[in-house]
Amino acid sequence: MRKIIIPTDFSDNAFNALRYAAELFKYEISEFYVLHAYADEVYNFEGVITQDFLEEYKATVKERCSRELEIIISRIKQLYSNPKHSFHPVPAFGLLIDEVNDLAEKENVDLIITSTRGATNDRKLTFGSNTLQIVKYVQCPVLSIPENYQFSDPRRILFPTNYLLPYQRRELKLVGGIARSFCSEIHMLYVSRFSEETLRQKDNKGAILEQFYDLKVQDHHDKEMEKTQAIEKMIDNLHIDLLILVNSRHSYLENILYTSTIDKIGLRPKIPFLVLQNFYRF
């Protein structure tokens, strides 16, 4: 069974991410936790707040959020009447990052699916500020859905790697499960002026292929030194439907997250973008 968190701010973009999730896992038994964190709504109240009023206002906001979450779940069930899926509304008084992290730990969640833009749709927020924070601080794979992206079967998956990381089996199984559901091709992209010759790289590549044993996997070696340009070129040339990167030291994503922003370095994903976190979970 898949367990998936869908954070929502009740925007159209957030609902689009929920629709994508329902389509992506339509063949799998899945539980979806539709989460809204409302602490900011309470504390942003304009006016004098006493302790008694605060508790009363918290209850009012929670009730309103609960109703809106039920409306969202009712909408998704009408669009996708899938007996394999169950939906849980989660109104939470807290900060989004904390609540997502706590729920992921509590339910041993497999994946978080977010939209790249929220209710504000502020173009100054690169890659969606909430999405970026979740990727950086929540230890769970994160799939981000571009604004207004319409679901299409992820038939071609791009997986850039330098083969220096010993990927976690659970996270590779997530990728393999998605690929098997849609008979996808996985395109492994190695960007370096050198060939993968070290024993570590060979062992790590073997471990990846072991998890993808029954899938169509193609190797690509690009000597282009600018990794983001190589990735974008492959996305365009191969008509990629899903991009996978890994958030870990010595990974391509490290520079994106900790040196620059997605927009600044030019990698503007027009396709769903899955970030693996590469850590041990049981």
CSV table of C-alpha atoms in Angstrom, one decimal:
chain,number,residue,atom,x,y,z
A,1,MET,CA,0.0,0.0,0.0
A,2,ARG,CA,1.2,3.5,-0.9
A,3,LYS,CA,0.9,6.3,1.7
A,4,ILE,CA,1.0,9.8,0.2
A,5,ILE,CA,0.8,13.3,1.6
A,6,ILE,CA,-0.8,16.0,-0.5
A,7,PRO,CA,-0.3,19.4,1.2
A,8,THR,CA,-3.0,21.9,0.1
A,9,ASP,CA,-3.6,25.6,0.5
A,10,PHE,CA,-7.0,25.1,-1.3
A,11,SER,CA,-5.7,26.6,-4.6
A,12,ASP,CA,-6.3,25.2,-8.0
A,13,ASN,CA,-2.7,24.3,-8.3
A,14,ALA,CA,-2.8,22.2,-5.1
A,15,PHE,CA,-5.9,20.4,-6.4
A,16,ASN,CA,-4.1,19.7,-9.7
A,17,ALA,CA,-1.4,18.0,-7.7
A,18,LEU,CA,-4.0,15.8,-6.0
A,19,ARG,CA,-5.5,14.9,-9.4
A,20,TYR,CA,-2.0,14.0,-10.7
A,21,ALA,CA,-1.5,11.8,-7.6
A,22,ALA,CA,-4.8,10.0,-8.2
A,23,GLU,CA,-3.9,9.3,-11.8
A,24,LEU,CA,-0.3,8.3,-11.0
A,25,PHE,CA,-1.3,5.6,-8.5
A,26,LYS,CA,-4.6,4.5,-10.1
A,27,TYR,CA,-3.3,0.9,-10.3
A,28,GLU,CA,-2.1,0.7,-6.7
A,29,ILE,CA,-3.9,0.5,-3.3
A,30,SER,CA,-3.1,4.0,-1.9
A,31,GLU,CA,-3.9,6.2,1.1
A,32,PHE,CA,-3.9,9.9,0.5
A,33,TYR,CA,-3.5,12.3,3.4
A,34,VAL,CA,-4.8,15.7,2.3
A,35,LEU,CA,-3.1,18.1,4.7
A,36,HIS,CA,-3.7,21.8,5.4
A,37,ALA,CA,-1.6,23.6,8.1
A,38,TYR,CA,-3.4,26.6,9.4
A,39,ALA,CA,-1.3,28.2,12.1
A,40,ASP,CA,-0.3,31.1,9.9
A,41,GLU,CA,-4.0,31.9,9.3
A,42,VAL,CA,-4.6,32.1,13.0
A,43,TYR,CA,-1.6,34.2,13.9
A,44,ASN,CA,-2.1,36.5,11.0
A,45,PHE,CA,-5.4,37.7,12.4
A,46,GLU,CA,-5.5,41.5,12.4
A,47,GLY,CA,-6.5,42.7,15.8
A,48,VAL,CA,-6.0,42.2,19.5
A,49,ILE,CA,-5.9,38.5,20.5
A,50,THR,CA,-6.5,37.4,24.0
A,51,GLN,CA,-5.8,33.8,25.0
A,52,ASP,CA,-9.5,33.0,25.2
A,53,PHE,CA,-10.2,34.5,21.8
A,54,LEU,CA,-7.2,32.7,20.4
A,55,GLU,CA,-8.6,29.3,21.4
A,56,GLU,CA,-12.0,30.2,20.1
A,57,TYR,CA,-10.5,31.4,16.8
A,58,LYS,CA,-8.4,28.3,16.4
A,59,ALA,CA,-11.5,26.2,16.7
A,60,THR,CA,-13.3,28.3,14.1
A,61,VAL,CA,-10.4,28.1,11.6
A,62,LYS,CA,-10.1,24.4,12.2
A,63,GLU,CA,-13.8,23.9,11.5
A,64,ARG,CA,-13.6,25.9,8.3
A,65,CYS,CA,-10.5,24.1,7.1
A,66,SER,CA,-12.1,20.7,7.9
A,67,ARG,CA,-15.1,21.6,5.7
A,68,GLU,CA,-12.9,22.7,2.8
A,69,LEU,CA,-10.8,19.5,3.1
A,70,GLU,CA,-14.0,17.5,2.9
A,71,ILE,CA,-15.1,19.4,-0.2
A,72,ILE,CA,-11.8,18.7,-1.9
A,73,ILE,CA,-12.0,15.0,-1.1
A,74,SER,CA,-15.6,14.9,-2.4
A,75,ARG,CA,-14.4,16.5,-5.6
A,76,ILE,CA,-11.6,14.1,-6.2
A,77,LYS,CA,-13.8,11.1,-5.5
A,78,GLN,CA,-16.3,12.3,-8.0
A,79,LEU,CA,-13.6,12.7,-10.6
A,80,TYR,CA,-11.8,9.4,-9.8
A,81,SER,CA,-14.1,6.8,-8.3
A,82,ASN,CA,-11.3,4.3,-7.5
A,83,PRO,CA,-12.0,1.6,-4.9
A,84,LYS,CA,-8.2,1.2,-4.4
A,85,HIS,CA,-8.0,4.7,-3.0
A,86,SER,CA,-8.9,6.2,0.4
A,87,PHE,CA,-8.6,9.8,1.4
A,88,HIS,CA,-8.0,11.3,4.9
A,89,PRO,CA,-8.5,15.0,5.7
A,90,VAL,CA,-5.8,16.4,8.0
A,91,PRO,CA,-6.4,19.9,9.4
A,92,ALA,CA,-3.3,20.7,11.5
A,93,PHE,CA,-2.5,23.7,13.7
A,94,GLY,CA,1.2,24.2,13.0
A,95,LEU,CA,3.7,25.2,10.4
A,96,LEU,CA,3.5,23.4,7.1
A,97,ILE,CA,7.0,22.0,7.2
A,98,ASP,CA,6.6,20.7,10.8
A,99,GLU,CA,3.2,19.1,10.1
A,100,VAL,CA,4.3,17.4,6.9
A,101,ASN,CA,7.4,16.1,8.6
A,102,ASP,CA,5.4,14.8,11.6
A,103,LEU,CA,2.8,13.1,9.5
A,104,ALA,CA,5.4,11.5,7.2
A,105,GLU,CA,7.1,10.0,10.3
A,106,LYS,CA,3.9,9.0,12.0
A,107,GLU,CA,2.4,7.2,9.0
A,108,ASN,CA,5.7,6.1,7.5
A,109,VAL,CA,4.7,7.8,4.3
A,110,ASP,CA,6.2,6.9,0.9
A,111,LEU,CA,5.8,10.1,-1.0
A,112,ILE,CA,4.8,13.8,-0.7
A,113,ILE,CA,3.2,15.4,-3.8
A,114,THR,CA,3.1,19.2,-4.1
A,115,SER,CA,2.4,21.8,-6.6
A,116,THR,CA,5.1,24.2,-7.7
A,117,ARG,CA,2.8,27.2,-7.1
A,118,GLY,CA,0.4,27.9,-4.4
A,119,ALA,CA,-2.6,30.2,-3.8
A,120,THR,CA,-0.4,33.4,-4.1
A,121,ASN,CA,1.1,32.2,-7.4
A,122,ASP,CA,3.8,34.8,-6.7
A,123,ARG,CA,6.3,34.6,-9.6
A,124,LYS,CA,9.0,35.8,-7.2
A,125,LEU,CA,8.8,32.6,-5.4
A,126,THR,CA,11.2,30.3,-7.2
A,127,PHE,CA,10.1,26.7,-7.5
A,128,GLY,CA,7.4,27.4,-4.9
A,129,SER,CA,8.8,28.4,-1.5
A,130,ASN,CA,6.9,25.7,0.4
A,131,THR,CA,8.0,22.9,-2.0
A,132,LEU,CA,11.6,24.0,-1.7
A,133,GLN,CA,11.4,23.9,2.1
A,134,ILE,CA,9.8,20.5,2.1
A,135,VAL,CA,12.5,19.1,-0.2
A,136,LYS,CA,15.2,20.5,2.0
A,137,TYR,CA,13.9,19.6,5.4
A,138,VAL,CA,11.5,16.7,5.2
A,139,GLN,CA,13.0,13.3,5.0
A,140,CYS,CA,10.7,11.8,2.4
A,141,PRO,CA,10.6,11.7,-1.4
A,142,VAL,CA,8.9,14.7,-2.9
A,143,LEU,CA,7.1,14.9,-6.3
A,144,SER,CA,6.4,18.4,-7.5
A,145,ILE,CA,3.8,19.1,-10.2
A,146,PRO,CA,4.2,22.1,-12.4
A,147,GLU,CA,1.5,24.7,-12.6
A,148,ASN,CA,-1.4,23.7,-14.8
A,149,TYR,CA,0.4,20.4,-15.8
A,150,GLN,CA,-2.0,17.9,-17.3
A,151,PHE,CA,-1.4,14.3,-16.4
A,152,SER,CA,0.1,12.0,-19.0
A,153,ASP,CA,1.5,8.6,-18.5
A,154,PRO,CA,5.2,8.8,-17.4
A,155,ARG,CA,6.4,6.6,-20.2
A,156,ARG,CA,9.9,8.2,-20.3
A,157,ILE,CA,11.7,8.8,-17.0
A,158,LEU,CA,15.1,10.6,-16.8
A,159,PHE,CA,17.3,9.6,-13.9
A,160,PRO,CA,20.6,11.7,-13.8
A,161,THR,CA,23.2,10.2,-11.6
A,162,ASN,CA,27.0,10.2,-11.0
A,163,TYR,CA,26.8,6.7,-9.5
A,164,LEU,CA,28.6,7.9,-6.4
A,165,LEU,CA,25.6,7.4,-4.1
A,166,PRO,CA,24.4,4.1,-2.7
A,167,TYR,CA,20.7,4.7,-3.3
A,168,GLN,CA,18.1,3.5,-0.8
A,169,ARG,CA,16.2,0.4,-1.9
A,170,ARG,CA,12.9,1.7,-0.7
A,171,GLU,CA,13.2,4.8,-2.9
A,172,LEU,CA,14.4,2.9,-5.9
A,173,LYS,CA,11.4,0.6,-5.4
A,174,LEU,CA,9.2,3.7,-5.6
A,175,VAL,CA,10.6,4.6,-9.0
A,176,GLY,CA,10.5,1.1,-10.2
A,177,GLY,CA,6.8,0.7,-9.1
A,178,ILE,CA,5.9,3.8,-11.1
A,179,ALA,CA,7.8,2.6,-14.1
A,180,ARG,CA,6.2,-0.8,-14.0
A,181,SER,CA,2.7,0.6,-13.7
A,182,PHE,CA,3.1,2.5,-17.0
A,183,CYS,CA,5.7,0.3,-18.8
A,184,SER,CA,8.1,3.2,-18.7
A,185,GLU,CA,11.6,3.5,-20.1
A,186,ILE,CA,14.2,4.7,-17.6
A,187,HIS,CA,17.0,6.8,-19.1
A,188,MET,CA,20.0,6.9,-16.8
A,189,LEU,CA,22.1,10.0,-17.5
A,190,TYR,CA,25.8,10.2,-16.5
A,191,VAL,CA,27.3,13.7,-17.0
A,192,SER,CA,31.1,13.7,-16.8
A,193,ARG,CA,34.1,14.0,-18.9
A,194,PHE,CA,35.2,10.6,-17.5
A,195,SER,CA,33.6,7.2,-17.8
A,196,GLU,CA,32.2,5.5,-14.6
A,197,GLU,CA,35.2,3.4,-13.8
A,198,THR,CA,35.6,3.3,-10.0
A,199,LEU,CA,34.5,0.3,-8.1
A,200,ARG,CA,32.1,2.4,-6.1
A,201,GLN,CA,30.4,3.6,-9.2
A,202,LYS,CA,30.2,0.2,-10.7
A,203,ASP,CA,28.7,-1.3,-7.5
A,204,ASN,CA,26.2,1.5,-7.1
A,205,LYS,CA,25.1,1.2,-10.8
A,206,GLY,CA,24.7,-2.5,-10.3
A,207,ALA,CA,22.5,-2.0,-7.3
A,208,ILE,CA,20.3,0.4,-9.3
A,209,LEU,CA,20.0,-2.0,-12.2
A,210,GLU,CA,19.1,-4.8,-9.7
A,211,GLN,CA,16.0,-2.9,-8.7
A,212,PHE,CA,15.1,-2.2,-12.3
A,213,TYR,CA,15.8,-5.7,-13.5
A,214,ASP,CA,12.6,-6.1,-15.5
A,215,LEU,CA,12.5,-2.6,-16.8
A,216,LYS,CA,13.7,-1.1,-20.0
A,217,VAL,CA,16.8,0.9,-19.0
A,218,GLN,CA,19.0,3.0,-21.3
A,219,ASP,CA,22.4,4.5,-20.5
A,220,HIS,CA,23.4,7.9,-21.7
A,221,HIS,CA,26.8,9.5,-21.2
A,222,ASP,CA,27.1,13.3,-21.7
A,223,LYS,CA,30.5,15.0,-21.4
A,224,GLU,CA,28.7,18.4,-21.1
A,225,MET,CA,30.2,20.0,-18.0
A,226,GLU,CA,27.1,22.1,-17.2
A,227,LYS,CA,24.8,19.4,-15.7
A,228,THR,CA,21.6,21.4,-15.8
A,229,GLN,CA,22.1,22.1,-19.5
A,230,ALA,CA,22.7,18.4,-20.1
A,231,ILE,CA,19.5,17.5,-18.2
A,232,GLU,CA,17.4,20.1,-20.0
A,233,LYS,CA,18.7,18.8,-23.4
A,234,MET,CA,17.8,15.2,-22.5
A,235,ILE,CA,14.3,16.3,-21.4
A,236,ASP,CA,13.7,18.0,-24.8
A,237,ASN,CA,15.4,15.4,-27.0
A,238,LEU,CA,13.8,12.3,-25.4
A,239,HIS,CA,10.4,13.9,-24.6
A,240,ILE,CA,10.8,13.0,-20.9
A,241,ASP,CA,7.7,12.8,-18.8
A,242,LEU,CA,9.2,12.6,-15.3
A,243,LEU,CA,12.6,13.9,-14.0
A,244,ILE,CA,14.3,12.3,-11.0
A,245,LEU,CA,17.0,13.9,-8.9
A,246,VAL,CA,18.5,13.0,-5.5
A,247,ASN,CA,18.9,15.3,-2.6
A,248,SER,CA,22.2,14.3,-1.1
A,249,ARG,CA,25.8,15.3,-0.9
A,250,HIS,CA,27.7,15.1,-4.2
A,251,SER,CA,24.4,14.9,-6.1
A,252,TYR,CA,23.2,17.1,-8.9
A,253,LEU,CA,20.5,18.5,-6.7
A,254,GLU,CA,22.8,19.7,-4.0
A,255,ASN,CA,23.9,22.7,-6.1
A,256,ILE,CA,20.3,23.5,-7.0
A,257,LEU,CA,19.1,23.5,-3.4
A,258,TYR,CA,22.0,24.9,-1.5
A,259,THR,CA,23.8,27.1,-4.0
A,260,SER,CA,21.1,28.6,-6.1
A,261,THR,CA,17.4,28.4,-6.9
A,262,ILE,CA,15.7,26.5,-9.7
A,263,ASP,CA,14.9,29.6,-11.7
A,264,LYS,CA,18.3,31.2,-11.2
A,265,ILE,CA,20.2,28.3,-12.7
A,266,GLY,CA,17.8,27.9,-15.5
A,267,LEU,CA,16.3,24.5,-14.7
A,268,ARG,CA,12.6,25.3,-14.9
A,269,PRO,CA,10.8,22.0,-14.8
A,270,LYS,CA,7.9,21.8,-17.2
A,271,ILE,CA,7.4,18.2,-16.2
A,272,PRO,CA,6.9,16.5,-12.8
A,273,PHE,CA,10.0,16.5,-10.7
A,274,LEU,CA,10.7,13.7,-8.2
A,275,VAL,CA,13.3,14.3,-5.5
A,276,LEU,CA,14.6,11.2,-3.7
A,277,GLN,CA,16.1,11.9,-0.3
A,278,ASN,CA,18.5,9.0,-0.1
A,279,PHE,CA,18.1,8.1,3.6
A,280,TYR,CA,17.2,5.0,5.5
A,281,ARG,CA,13.6,4.4,6.4
A,282,PHE,CA,11.9,1.2,7.5
